[in-house]
Coordinates of C-alpha atoms in Angstrom, one line a residue:
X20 CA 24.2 -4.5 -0.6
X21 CA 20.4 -4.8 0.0
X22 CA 18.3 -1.3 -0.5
X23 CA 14.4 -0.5 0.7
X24 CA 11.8 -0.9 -1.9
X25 CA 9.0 1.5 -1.0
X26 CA 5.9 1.0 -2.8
X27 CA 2.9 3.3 -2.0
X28 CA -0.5 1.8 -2.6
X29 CA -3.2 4.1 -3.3
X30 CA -7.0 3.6 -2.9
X31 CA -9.8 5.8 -4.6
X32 CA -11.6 4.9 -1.7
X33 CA -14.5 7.1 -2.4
X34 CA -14.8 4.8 -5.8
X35 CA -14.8 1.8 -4.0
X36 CA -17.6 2.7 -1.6
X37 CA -19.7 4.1 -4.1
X38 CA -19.2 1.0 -6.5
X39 CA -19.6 -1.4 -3.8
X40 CA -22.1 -0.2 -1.2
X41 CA -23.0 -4.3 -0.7
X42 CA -19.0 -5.1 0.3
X43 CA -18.6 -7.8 2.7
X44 CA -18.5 -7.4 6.3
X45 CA -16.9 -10.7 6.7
X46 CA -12.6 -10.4 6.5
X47 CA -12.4 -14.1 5.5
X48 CA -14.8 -13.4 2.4
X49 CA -13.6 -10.2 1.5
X50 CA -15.7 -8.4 -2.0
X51 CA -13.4 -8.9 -5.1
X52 CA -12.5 -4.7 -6.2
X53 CA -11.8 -3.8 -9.5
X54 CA -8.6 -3.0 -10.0
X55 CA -8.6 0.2 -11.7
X56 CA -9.0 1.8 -8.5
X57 CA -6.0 1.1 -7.2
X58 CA -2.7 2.6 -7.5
X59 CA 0.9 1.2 -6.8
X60 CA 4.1 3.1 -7.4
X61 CA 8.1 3.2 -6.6
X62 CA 11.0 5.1 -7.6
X63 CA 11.2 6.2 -11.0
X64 CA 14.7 4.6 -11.3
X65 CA 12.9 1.3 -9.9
X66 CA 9.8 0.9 -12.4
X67 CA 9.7 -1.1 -15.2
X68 CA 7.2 0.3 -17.6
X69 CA 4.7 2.4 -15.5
X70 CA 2.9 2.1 -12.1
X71 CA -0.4 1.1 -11.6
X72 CA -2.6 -1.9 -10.2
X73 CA 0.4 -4.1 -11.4
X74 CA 3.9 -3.2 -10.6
X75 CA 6.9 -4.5 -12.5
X76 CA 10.2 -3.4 -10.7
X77 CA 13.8 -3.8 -10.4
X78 CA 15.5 -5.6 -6.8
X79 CA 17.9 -8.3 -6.3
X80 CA 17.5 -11.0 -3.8
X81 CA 17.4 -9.9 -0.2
X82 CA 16.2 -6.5 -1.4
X83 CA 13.5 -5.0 1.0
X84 CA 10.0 -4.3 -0.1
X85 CA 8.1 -2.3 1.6
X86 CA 4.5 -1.5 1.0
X87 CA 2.5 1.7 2.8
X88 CA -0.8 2.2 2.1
X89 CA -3.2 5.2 1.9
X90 CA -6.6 6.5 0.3
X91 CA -6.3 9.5 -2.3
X92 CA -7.8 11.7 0.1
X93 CA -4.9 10.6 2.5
X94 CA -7.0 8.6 4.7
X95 CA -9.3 12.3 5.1
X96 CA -12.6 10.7 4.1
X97 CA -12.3 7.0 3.9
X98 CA -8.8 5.0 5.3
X99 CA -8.0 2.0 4.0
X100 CA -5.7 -1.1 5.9
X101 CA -4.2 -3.9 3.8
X102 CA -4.6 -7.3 6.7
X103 CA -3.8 -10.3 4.8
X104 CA -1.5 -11.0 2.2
X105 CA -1.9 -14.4 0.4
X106 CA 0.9 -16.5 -1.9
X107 CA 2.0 -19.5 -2.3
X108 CA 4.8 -18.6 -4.6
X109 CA 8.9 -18.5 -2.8
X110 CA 9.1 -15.1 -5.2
X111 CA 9.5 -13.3 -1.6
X112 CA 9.3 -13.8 1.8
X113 CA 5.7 -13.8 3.5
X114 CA 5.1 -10.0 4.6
X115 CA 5.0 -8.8 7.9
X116 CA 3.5 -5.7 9.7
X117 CA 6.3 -3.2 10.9
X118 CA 4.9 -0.7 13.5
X119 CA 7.0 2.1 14.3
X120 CA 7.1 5.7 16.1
X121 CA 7.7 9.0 13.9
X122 CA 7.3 12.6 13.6
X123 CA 5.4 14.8 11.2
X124 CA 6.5 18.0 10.0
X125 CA 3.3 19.9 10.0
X126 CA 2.8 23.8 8.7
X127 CA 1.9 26.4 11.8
X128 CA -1.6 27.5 11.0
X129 CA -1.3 31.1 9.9
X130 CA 1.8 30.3 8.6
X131 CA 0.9 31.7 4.6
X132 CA 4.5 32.4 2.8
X133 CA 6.4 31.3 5.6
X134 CA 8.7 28.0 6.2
X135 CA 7.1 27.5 9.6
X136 CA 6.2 24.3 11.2
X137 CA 5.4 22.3 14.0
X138 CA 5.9 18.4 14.8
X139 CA 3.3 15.7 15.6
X140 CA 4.6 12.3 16.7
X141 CA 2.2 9.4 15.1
X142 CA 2.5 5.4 14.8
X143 CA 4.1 4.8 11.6
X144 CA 3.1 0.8 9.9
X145 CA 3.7 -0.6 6.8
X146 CA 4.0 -3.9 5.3
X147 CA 7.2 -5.9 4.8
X148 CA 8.7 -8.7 2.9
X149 CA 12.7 -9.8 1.7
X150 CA 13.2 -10.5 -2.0
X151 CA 13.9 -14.5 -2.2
X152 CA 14.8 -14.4 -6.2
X153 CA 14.0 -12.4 -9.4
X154 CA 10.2 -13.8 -11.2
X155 CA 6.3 -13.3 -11.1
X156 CA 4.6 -13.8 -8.9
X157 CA 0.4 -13.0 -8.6
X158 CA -0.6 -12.3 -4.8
X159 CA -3.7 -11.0 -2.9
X160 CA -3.8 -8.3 -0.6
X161 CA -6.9 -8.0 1.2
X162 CA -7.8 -4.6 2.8
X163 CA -10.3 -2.6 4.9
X164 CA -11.8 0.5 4.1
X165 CA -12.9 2.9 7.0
X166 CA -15.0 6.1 6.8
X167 CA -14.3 9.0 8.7
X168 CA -16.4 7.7 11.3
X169 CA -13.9 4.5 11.5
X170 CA -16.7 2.8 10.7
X171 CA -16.4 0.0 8.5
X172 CA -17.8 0.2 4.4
X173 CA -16.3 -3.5 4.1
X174 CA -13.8 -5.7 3.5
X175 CA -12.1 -6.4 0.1
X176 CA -9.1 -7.6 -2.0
X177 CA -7.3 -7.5 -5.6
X178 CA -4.9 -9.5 -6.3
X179 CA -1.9 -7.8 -8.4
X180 CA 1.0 -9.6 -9.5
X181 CA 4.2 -7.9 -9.0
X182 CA 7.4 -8.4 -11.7
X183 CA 10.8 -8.3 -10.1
X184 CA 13.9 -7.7 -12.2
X185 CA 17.5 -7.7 -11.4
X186 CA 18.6 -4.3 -10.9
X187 CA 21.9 -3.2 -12.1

């Protein structure tokens, strides 16, 4: 049976901006970021040594990945969208962008040492590909980052390679 493999890719956005205050503004030329400020990461029980700008994980084939992305401010000060991915290796299918409607539970304000909450519906996305076979494979993501504004610092990419294993 297949299962969902949700990774969560982290940006220190702030980083970025700071480090490259000359990024492109063009999406097909995107600014090369250094790696180190970006953050990958699954289920423990799915992680083969630890997370990080690589990830080495267990699936089988036609397994679900599923990547989501977000700043570590949580998209507060600067938000950051993956648009391209880029491969040329079977490894897994090409991803695809899934939108979708959802709910967030959200604490009432006032609500100090109490379980209370409210909802607010949102548009849900995230990134999605089916595991062909187990191997290496080296990709490139290319993403936006946003200020608060929505304004755009630039466009850039990294390019990770994921690991997948056969899980038990």
């Amino acid at each position: 049976m297949s299962e969902f493999i949700n990774v969560l890719i982290a940006f220190d956005a702030s980083s970025i901006a700071e480090r490259y205050p000359d990024a492109s503004k063009d999406p097909e030329s995107p600014t090369q970021v250094d790696q180190s400020l970006i953050y990958m990461t699954t289920r423990q029980d799915h992680v083969i040594g630890t997370s990080g700008a690589e990830l080495n994980f267990r699936a089988n084939p036609r397994d679900i990945i599923r990547w989501r992305e977000t700043t570590l401010s949580l998209n507060s000060e600067y938000s950051a969208l993956l648009y391209r991915y880029v491969s040329y290796d079977p490894l897994i299918s090409k991803p695809r962008v899934v939108i979708s409607d959802g709910t967030y539970p959200l604490p009432k304000e006032g609500a100090t040492d109490q379980p209370d909450f409210g909802t607010q519906d949102y548009e849900d996305h995230y990134w999605e590909a089916d595991v062909n076979k187990v191997g290496q494979v080296t990709y490139h993501f290319y993403f936006q980052l946003l200020d608060s504004g929505q304004e755009l610092v630039g466009y850039f990419q990294w390019d990770p390679f994921i690991t997948i294993e056969k899980r038990s």
